[in-house]
Coordinates of C-alpha atoms in Angstrom, one line a residue:
M1241 CA -20.4 22.4 -10.2
A1242 CA -21.9 21.2 -13.5
G1243 CA -24.3 18.3 -13.3
F1244 CA -24.8 18.0 -9.5
Q1245 CA -27.1 19.3 -6.9
N1246 CA -24.4 19.4 -4.3
Y1247 CA -21.2 17.6 -3.1
K1248 CA -23.0 14.6 -1.5
H1249 CA -25.0 14.1 -4.7
A1250 CA -21.7 14.0 -6.6
R1251 CA -20.2 11.4 -4.3
R1252 CA -23.3 9.2 -4.7
Q1253 CA -23.2 9.5 -8.4
G1254 CA -19.5 8.8 -8.4
G1255 CA -20.1 5.5 -6.7
D1256 CA -23.3 4.5 -8.6
G1257 CA -22.8 6.0 -12.0
F1258 CA -25.3 7.8 -14.2
A1259 CA -28.1 6.4 -16.3
G1260 CA -28.4 7.4 -19.9
P1261 CA -26.8 6.8 -23.3
R1262 CA -23.5 8.5 -22.3
P1263 CA -22.3 7.1 -18.9
S1264 CA -20.7 9.8 -16.9
T1265 CA -18.1 9.8 -14.1
V1266 CA -17.1 12.2 -11.4
L1267 CA -13.7 13.9 -11.3
Y1268 CA -12.6 15.5 -8.0
I1269 CA -10.2 18.5 -7.8
S1270 CA -8.7 19.2 -4.4
V1271 CA -6.7 22.2 -3.3
L1272 CA -5.1 22.6 0.2
W1273 CA -5.0 26.1 1.7
R1274 CA -3.5 28.0 4.7
D1275 CA -4.5 31.5 5.6
R1276 CA -1.2 33.2 6.5
T1277 CA -3.0 35.8 8.7
T1278 CA -5.3 33.6 10.7
K1279 CA -3.3 30.3 10.4
V1280 CA -6.5 28.5 9.6
T1281 CA -6.1 25.6 7.1
G1282 CA -8.4 23.5 5.0
C1283 CA -9.0 21.6 1.8
E1284 CA -11.4 22.5 -0.9
V1285 CA -12.8 19.6 -3.0
L1286 CA -14.7 20.3 -6.2
P1287 CA -16.4 17.4 -8.0
M1288 CA -17.4 17.8 -11.6
Q1289 CA -19.2 15.6 -14.0
V1290 CA -17.2 14.4 -17.1
D1291 CA -18.1 12.0 -19.8
E1292 CA -14.7 10.5 -20.2
P1293 CA -12.2 9.2 -17.6
L1294 CA -9.5 11.7 -16.7
D1295 CA -6.7 9.7 -18.3
A1296 CA -8.6 9.5 -21.6
L1297 CA -8.9 13.3 -21.7
V1298 CA -5.4 14.4 -20.8
K1299 CA -2.2 12.6 -19.7
P1300 CA -0.2 13.6 -16.6
A1301 CA 2.8 14.5 -18.8
Q1302 CA 0.6 17.1 -20.5
Y1303 CA -0.5 18.9 -17.4
K1304 CA 2.5 21.2 -17.3
A1305 CA 1.7 22.6 -20.7
S1306 CA -1.6 24.0 -19.4
R1307 CA -2.0 27.0 -17.1
G1308 CA -5.0 25.6 -15.3
L1309 CA -3.4 22.1 -14.8
G1310 CA 0.2 23.1 -14.5
R1311 CA 0.3 22.7 -10.7
M1312 CA -1.9 19.6 -10.6
R1313 CA -0.9 16.0 -10.1
R1314 CA -2.8 12.9 -10.8
E1315 CA -3.8 11.6 -7.4
G1316 CA -6.1 8.9 -8.8
P1317 CA -8.1 8.0 -11.9
D1318 CA -10.7 10.4 -10.7
H1319 CA -8.7 12.9 -8.7
L1320 CA -6.6 16.0 -9.5
A1321 CA -4.7 17.4 -6.5
D1322 CA -2.9 20.8 -6.4
T1323 CA 0.8 20.5 -5.6
Y1324 CA 0.8 24.0 -4.0
T1325 CA -0.9 25.2 -0.9
A1326 CA -3.1 28.2 -1.6
S1327 CA -2.9 31.3 0.5
S1328 CA -6.6 31.4 1.4
Q1329 CA -9.8 29.5 1.0
E1330 CA -10.9 31.8 -1.8
A1331 CA -7.6 31.3 -3.7
A1332 CA -8.0 27.5 -3.3
R1333 CA -11.5 27.6 -4.8
E1334 CA -10.3 29.8 -7.7
A1335 CA -7.5 27.3 -8.4
A1336 CA -9.9 24.4 -8.4
C1337 CA -12.3 26.1 -10.7
E1338 CA -9.6 27.1 -13.2
A1339 CA -8.5 23.5 -13.3
A1340 CA -12.2 22.5 -13.8
R1341 CA -12.7 25.0 -16.6
T1342 CA -9.6 23.6 -18.3
I1343 CA -11.0 20.1 -18.1
Q1344 CA -14.3 21.4 -19.5
F1345 CA -12.5 22.9 -22.5
I1346 CA -10.5 19.7 -23.1
E1347 CA -13.6 17.6 -22.9
A1348 CA -15.6 19.9 -25.3
T1349 CA -12.9 20.3 -27.9
R1350 CA -10.9 17.1 -27.5
L1351 CA -7.7 19.2 -27.7
V1352 CA -4.7 18.5 -25.5
P1353 CA -2.3 21.1 -24.0
S1354 CA 0.9 21.8 -25.9
R1355 CA 4.1 23.9 -25.6
A1356 CA 5.1 23.5 -29.2
K1357 CA 6.5 26.6 -31.0
R1358 CA 5.0 25.2 -34.1
S1359 CA 1.7 26.4 -32.8
F1360 CA 2.7 29.9 -33.9
P1361 CA 2.6 31.0 -37.6
R1362 CA 5.8 29.8 -39.2
G1363 CA 6.8 28.4 -35.8
Q1364 CA 8.0 31.8 -34.6
F1365 CA 6.8 33.7 -31.5
Q1366 CA 7.4 36.9 -33.3
Y1367 CA 4.3 36.1 -35.5
R1368 CA 2.1 35.9 -32.5
M1369 CA -1.4 37.4 -33.0
P1370 CA -1.7 41.1 -32.1
G1371 CA -3.6 41.7 -28.9
S1372 CA -2.7 38.3 -27.5
D1373 CA -3.2 37.9 -23.7
H1374 CA -3.2 34.7 -21.6
D1375 CA -2.8 32.8 -24.9
A1376 CA -1.9 29.1 -25.0
A1377 CA -1.1 26.3 -27.4
W1378 CA -3.2 23.2 -28.0
F1379 CA -3.0 20.1 -30.3
D1380 CA -5.8 18.4 -32.1
P1381 CA -4.8 14.7 -32.1
A1382 CA -7.5 13.8 -34.7
A1383 CA -6.5 16.4 -37.3
K1384 CA -2.8 16.4 -36.3
T1385 CA -2.7 20.2 -36.2
F1386 CA -2.1 23.0 -33.6
I1387 CA -4.6 25.5 -32.3
R1388 CA -4.0 28.6 -30.2
T1389 CA -6.3 30.1 -27.7
N1390 CA -6.3 33.8 -26.6
E1391 CA -8.2 35.1 -23.5
P1392 CA -7.9 38.9 -23.3
Y1393 CA -10.0 41.2 -21.1
T1394 CA -12.5 42.1 -23.7
R1395 CA -16.1 41.4 -24.6
G1396 CA -15.6 42.6 -28.2
G1397 CA -15.0 40.6 -31.3
V1398 CA -12.1 40.1 -33.6
T1399 CA -10.3 43.4 -34.4
S1400 CA -9.5 44.6 -37.9
E1401 CA -5.8 44.2 -37.0
Q1402 CA -6.3 40.6 -36.0
D1403 CA -8.3 40.0 -39.2
E1404 CA -5.4 41.4 -41.3
W1405 CA -2.9 39.2 -39.3
A1406 CA -5.0 36.1 -40.0
A1407 CA -5.3 36.8 -43.7
R1408 CA -1.5 37.5 -43.9
H1409 CA -0.7 34.1 -42.4
G1410 CA -3.5 31.9 -43.8
W1411 CA -5.1 31.6 -40.3
A1412 CA -8.6 32.0 -39.0
V1413 CA -9.7 33.6 -35.7
A1414 CA -13.1 32.9 -34.1
V1415 CA -14.8 34.1 -31.0
S1416 CA -16.0 31.3 -28.7
P1417 CA -19.5 31.3 -27.3
W1418 CA -18.1 29.6 -24.3
K1419 CA -16.4 32.3 -22.2
G1420 CA -13.1 30.4 -21.5
M1421 CA -10.7 29.2 -18.9
Y1422 CA -8.9 32.2 -17.5
R1423 CA -11.3 34.7 -15.8
P1424 CA -14.7 34.2 -17.6
D1425 CA -16.5 35.8 -14.6
D1426 CA -14.1 38.8 -14.6
G1427 CA -14.3 40.1 -18.2
T1428 CA -12.1 37.7 -20.3
S1429 CA -13.3 36.1 -23.5
L1430 CA -12.0 33.1 -25.5
F1431 CA -10.7 33.3 -29.0
L1432 CA -9.6 30.3 -31.1
M1433 CA -6.9 30.6 -33.8
A1434 CA -5.6 28.0 -36.3
D1435 CA -3.9 27.6 -39.7
V1436 CA -6.7 27.0 -42.2
S1437 CA -4.5 27.1 -45.3
K1438 CA -4.7 23.3 -45.6
G1439 CA -8.4 23.0 -45.1
Y1440 CA -8.7 22.9 -41.3
S1441 CA -11.9 24.5 -39.9
L1442 CA -12.6 26.0 -36.4
A1443 CA -16.3 25.5 -36.9
P1444 CA -16.6 22.1 -35.3
L1445 CA -14.8 23.4 -32.2
I1446 CA -17.0 26.4 -31.9
S1447 CA -20.1 24.2 -32.3
R1448 CA -19.0 21.9 -29.5
L1449 CA -18.1 24.8 -27.2
A1450 CA -21.5 26.3 -27.8
Q1451 CA -23.0 23.1 -26.3
A1452 CA -20.6 22.9 -23.3
P1453 CA -21.8 23.6 -19.7
A1454 CA -21.2 27.1 -18.4
P1455 CA -17.7 27.6 -17.1
V1456 CA -17.3 26.6 -13.4
V1457 CA -16.6 29.7 -11.3
A1458 CA -15.8 30.2 -7.6
S1459 CA -18.7 32.6 -7.1
A1460 CA -21.1 29.6 -7.6
W1461 CA -19.0 27.3 -5.5
N1462 CA -20.8 24.1 -4.6
G1463 CA -17.9 21.9 -3.5
E1464 CA -16.9 20.6 -0.1
S1465 CA -14.8 22.5 2.4
R1466 CA -13.1 20.0 4.7
P1467 CA -10.1 19.8 7.1
I1468 CA -6.7 18.8 5.7
V1469 CA -6.7 15.7 7.9
P1470 CA -7.9 13.1 7.3
V1471 CA -6.6 13.3 3.7
F1472 CA -9.2 13.3 1.0
V1473 CA -9.2 10.0 -0.9
S1474 CA -11.4 9.8 -4.0
P1475 CA -13.5 6.6 -4.7
G1476 CA -11.3 5.9 -7.7
R1477 CA -8.1 6.2 -5.7
A1478 CA -9.5 4.0 -3.0
A1479 CA -10.3 1.4 -5.6
E1480 CA -6.8 1.6 -7.0
I1481 CA -5.3 1.1 -3.6
A1482 CA -7.6 -1.9 -2.9
A1483 CA -6.8 -3.4 -6.3
K1484 CA -3.0 -3.0 -5.7
V1485 CA -3.4 -4.7 -2.3
R1486 CA -5.3 -7.6 -3.8
E1487 CA -2.6 -7.9 -6.6
I1488 CA 0.2 -7.9 -4.1
K1489 CA -1.6 -10.5 -2.0
A1490 CA -2.2 -12.6 -5.1
V1491 CA 1.4 -12.4 -6.2
E1492 CA 2.6 -13.3 -2.7
K1493 CA 0.1 -16.2 -2.6
R1494 CA 1.3 -17.5 -5.9
R1495 CA 4.9 -17.2 -5.0
G1496 CA 4.4 -18.9 -1.6
A1497 CA 1.6 -21.2 -2.3
K1498 CA 3.8 -24.2 -3.4
N1499 CA 6.3 -23.8 -0.5
S1500 CA 4.3 -22.3 2.3
V1501 CA 1.1 -22.8 4.2
E1502 CA -1.1 -20.5 6.2
Y1503 CA -1.4 -20.8 10.0
S1504 CA -2.7 -18.8 12.8
M1505 CA -1.8 -18.3 16.4
P1506 CA -3.8 -16.6 19.2
F1507 CA -3.6 -12.8 19.1
S1508 CA -1.4 -12.8 15.9
G1509 CA -3.9 -13.6 13.1
A1510 CA -3.2 -15.4 9.9
R1511 CA 0.4 -15.9 8.8
R1512 CA 2.4 -18.2 6.6
R1513 CA 5.2 -20.7 7.3
P1514 CA 7.3 -23.0 5.1
K1515 CA 5.4 -26.1 3.8
S1516 CA 7.8 -28.5 5.5
R1517 CA 9.2 -29.1 9.0
M1518 CA 12.7 -28.8 10.4
P1519 CA 14.0 -31.8 12.3
I1520 CA 13.7 -31.4 16.1
E1521 CA 17.5 -31.6 16.3
G1522 CA 17.6 -28.7 13.9
H1523 CA 15.3 -26.6 16.1
K1524 CA 17.5 -27.5 19.1
S1525 CA 20.6 -26.3 17.3
V1526 CA 19.1 -23.1 16.0
G1527 CA 17.5 -22.4 19.4
R1528 CA 20.8 -22.8 21.2
L1529 CA 22.5 -20.4 18.8
L1530 CA 19.8 -17.8 19.1
K1531 CA 19.9 -18.0 22.9
S1532 CA 23.7 -17.4 22.8
V1533 CA 23.3 -14.3 20.7
L1534 CA 20.7 -12.9 23.1
V1535 CA 23.2 -13.2 25.9
G1536 CA 24.7 -9.8 26.4
T1537 CA 23.0 -8.0 23.5
R1538 CA 20.2 -6.3 25.3
G1539 CA 22.1 -3.0 24.9
R1540 CA 22.0 -3.4 21.2
T1541 CA 18.4 -3.1 20.3
G1542 CA 18.9 -3.6 16.6
V1543 CA 20.3 -7.1 17.4
H1544 CA 18.3 -8.2 20.4
R1545 CA 14.9 -7.2 18.9
R1546 CA 15.5 -9.0 15.6
V1547 CA 16.9 -12.1 17.1
D1548 CA 14.1 -12.3 19.6
A1549 CA 11.6 -12.0 16.6
I1550 CA 13.3 -14.9 14.8
R1551 CA 13.1 -17.0 18.0
C1552 CA 9.4 -16.2 18.5
E1553 CA 8.6 -17.1 14.8
L1554 CA 10.5 -20.3 14.9
H1555 CA 8.8 -21.2 18.2
S1556 CA 5.5 -20.9 16.4
W1557 CA 6.6 -22.9 13.4
A1558 CA 7.8 -25.7 15.7
E1559 CA 4.4 -25.7 17.5
C1560 CA 2.7 -26.1 14.1
E1561 CA 5.1 -28.7 12.8
Y1562 CA 4.9 -31.2 15.6
K1563 CA 2.0 -32.6 17.5
P1564 CA 2.2 -33.0 21.3
D1565 CA 2.7 -36.8 20.9
E1566 CA 5.7 -36.1 18.7
L1567 CA 7.2 -33.3 20.9
S1568 CA 6.7 -33.2 24.6
D1569 CA 6.0 -29.9 26.3
D1570 CA 9.3 -30.0 28.2
V1571 CA 11.3 -30.4 25.0
F1572 CA 9.1 -28.0 23.1
F1573 CA 9.6 -25.1 25.6
D1574 CA 13.3 -25.8 25.9
L1575 CA 13.8 -25.4 22.2
Y1576 CA 13.8 -21.6 22.2
Y1577 CA 12.9 -20.2 25.6
H1578 CA 14.8 -21.8 28.5
E1579 CA 18.2 -20.3 29.4
L1580 CA 21.3 -22.2 28.3
P1581 CA 22.8 -24.4 31.1
E1582 CA 25.9 -22.8 32.8
S1583 CA 28.0 -25.7 31.5
D1584 CA 27.3 -24.7 27.9
P1585 CA 30.3 -22.7 26.4
L1586 CA 27.8 -20.4 24.6
A1587 CA 26.1 -19.4 27.9
V1588 CA 28.9 -16.9 28.6
A1589 CA 28.8 -13.5 26.9
P1590 CA 31.6 -13.3 24.3
A1591 CA 34.6 -10.9 24.5
N1592 CA 33.5 -9.5 21.1
W1593 CA 30.6 -10.1 18.8
D1594 CA 32.4 -12.2 16.1
R1595 CA 31.1 -15.3 17.8
N1596 CA 27.5 -14.0 17.6
I1597 CA 28.0 -13.2 13.9
E1598 CA 29.2 -16.8 13.3
S1599 CA 26.2 -18.1 15.3
L1600 CA 23.7 -16.2 13.1
D1601 CA 25.5 -17.3 10.0
E1602 CA 25.0 -20.9 11.2
V1603 CA 21.4 -20.2 12.0
K1604 CA 20.8 -19.0 8.4
A1605 CA 22.6 -22.0 7.0
T1606 CA 20.5 -24.4 9.0
L1607 CA 17.2 -22.7 8.1
V1608 CA 18.1 -22.8 4.4
R1609 CA 19.1 -26.5 4.7
Y1610 CA 15.8 -27.6 6.1
Y1611 CA 13.2 -25.1 4.8
P1612 CA 12.2 -24.5 1.1
E1613 CA 12.6 -21.1 -0.4
C1614 CA 9.5 -19.0 0.3
P1615 CA 8.5 -15.5 1.6
P1616 CA 8.3 -16.5 5.3
L1617 CA 11.8 -17.9 5.2
R1618 CA 13.1 -14.9 3.3
Q1619 CA 11.7 -12.6 6.0
L1620 CA 13.6 -14.5 8.7
L1621 CA 16.8 -14.5 6.8
K1622 CA 16.5 -10.7 6.2
K1623 CA 16.1 -10.2 10.0
A1624 CA 19.2 -12.3 10.6
D1625 CA 21.1 -10.2 8.0
L1626 CA 20.1 -7.0 9.6
A1627 CA 21.1 -8.3 13.1
I1628 CA 24.5 -9.3 11.6
A1629 CA 25.0 -5.8 10.1
S1630 CA 24.2 -4.2 13.5
L1631 CA 26.7 -6.5 15.2
R1632 CA 29.4 -5.6 12.7
T1633 CA 28.8 -1.9 13.3
W1634 CA 28.9 -2.4 17.0
N1635 CA 32.2 -4.3 16.7
A1636 CA 33.7 -1.4 14.8
A1637 CA 32.6 1.1 17.3
L1638 CA 34.0 -1.0 20.2
A1639 CA 37.3 -1.4 18.5
H1640 CA 37.5 2.3 17.9
T1641 CA 36.7 3.0 21.6
V1642 CA 39.4 0.6 22.8
K1643 CA 42.0 2.0 20.5
S1644 CA 41.2 5.5 21.5
R1645 CA 41.4 4.6 25.2
E1646 CA 44.8 2.9 24.5
F1647 CA 46.0 6.0 22.7
R1648 CA 45.1 8.3 25.6
Q1649 CA 46.9 6.0 28.0
H1650 CA 49.9 5.5 25.7
P1651 CA 50.3 8.5 23.4
G1652 CA 53.2 6.9 21.6
L1653 CA 51.0 4.1 20.1
R1654 CA 49.6 4.4 16.6
V1655 CA 45.8 4.1 16.4

């Protein structure tokens, strides 16, 4: 783990930053694993020091073009997460280290992964360099040219056959002093190849690779081994989430600031309600309609629960809208919570739920008539719409049941 004493040191540096002329940041690479034999699971998290933010080095759309990043996803501005579950802890560490080495190479060379066939001489795979193994294509955004890397199992130099190939195509081949991305601790070496017929030189890349930190390898693991749960969240991802929450709250506040106000009730915390009040007669009418819908719908949770939530919310709004000297306790509690008198036609459960649908439609119309458009009102209207949808489904089911029963009793009837 280049640049850190241990994992905790990396976390502290990730939060506080680094002193010096080139400010650094911390990139976290996480890989889940599950041992198929022992059934043990875990998550390996490898922090590494980088001088540029992840998105400045490589874009998510470019991950797939790289062997080391091909299975990774951007989990945050400072977090790469493997999309696969490794078969063991060691395999997870190997995957994290290969991704880290790829980032090391990208940071040192400023190349980005590519799949372009134009990276081959004459744009043809058949002209691939002899002895190529674990080779890959890269693009130099500054020079607008393609480079290829080759990582065979060898500690030797460029062969005579490869020199002849390079001369024949106007290319150059150079051995990197930095051991590479594939298996640098297991015998592979890194070679760079490029078309130099138009003046391009590999020398600057070789020079930068010579100054790069040693390749990160699993044998020198200094990351964190942690349980899968709770899920690892990097500092950058946590900051992204917090920023998004703040943005959503700010948008909601802007959208509702003109037409809604904040209020709080015991045990419910801060909420918002329309910045106006419905007449007492309006509350009485809506309360009566809601009570009528609640009659006989206890068996339909999707209706009863939502209508009860509307009643509770409007009860709170009425309490905020009217002071005790404007609305007596007897009248206030009768608005939404006392049962309908037996003489009220709506006190009797309806034969079907069409009446309840009409009642909820009237509730919506009354609320829209007296309250300004705002998020709190939209939430109530949405609950009413969902309750109506549930009632309509229930009506259809009841009708089907009745027709089926009639058909069984009178087989000659058409259903």
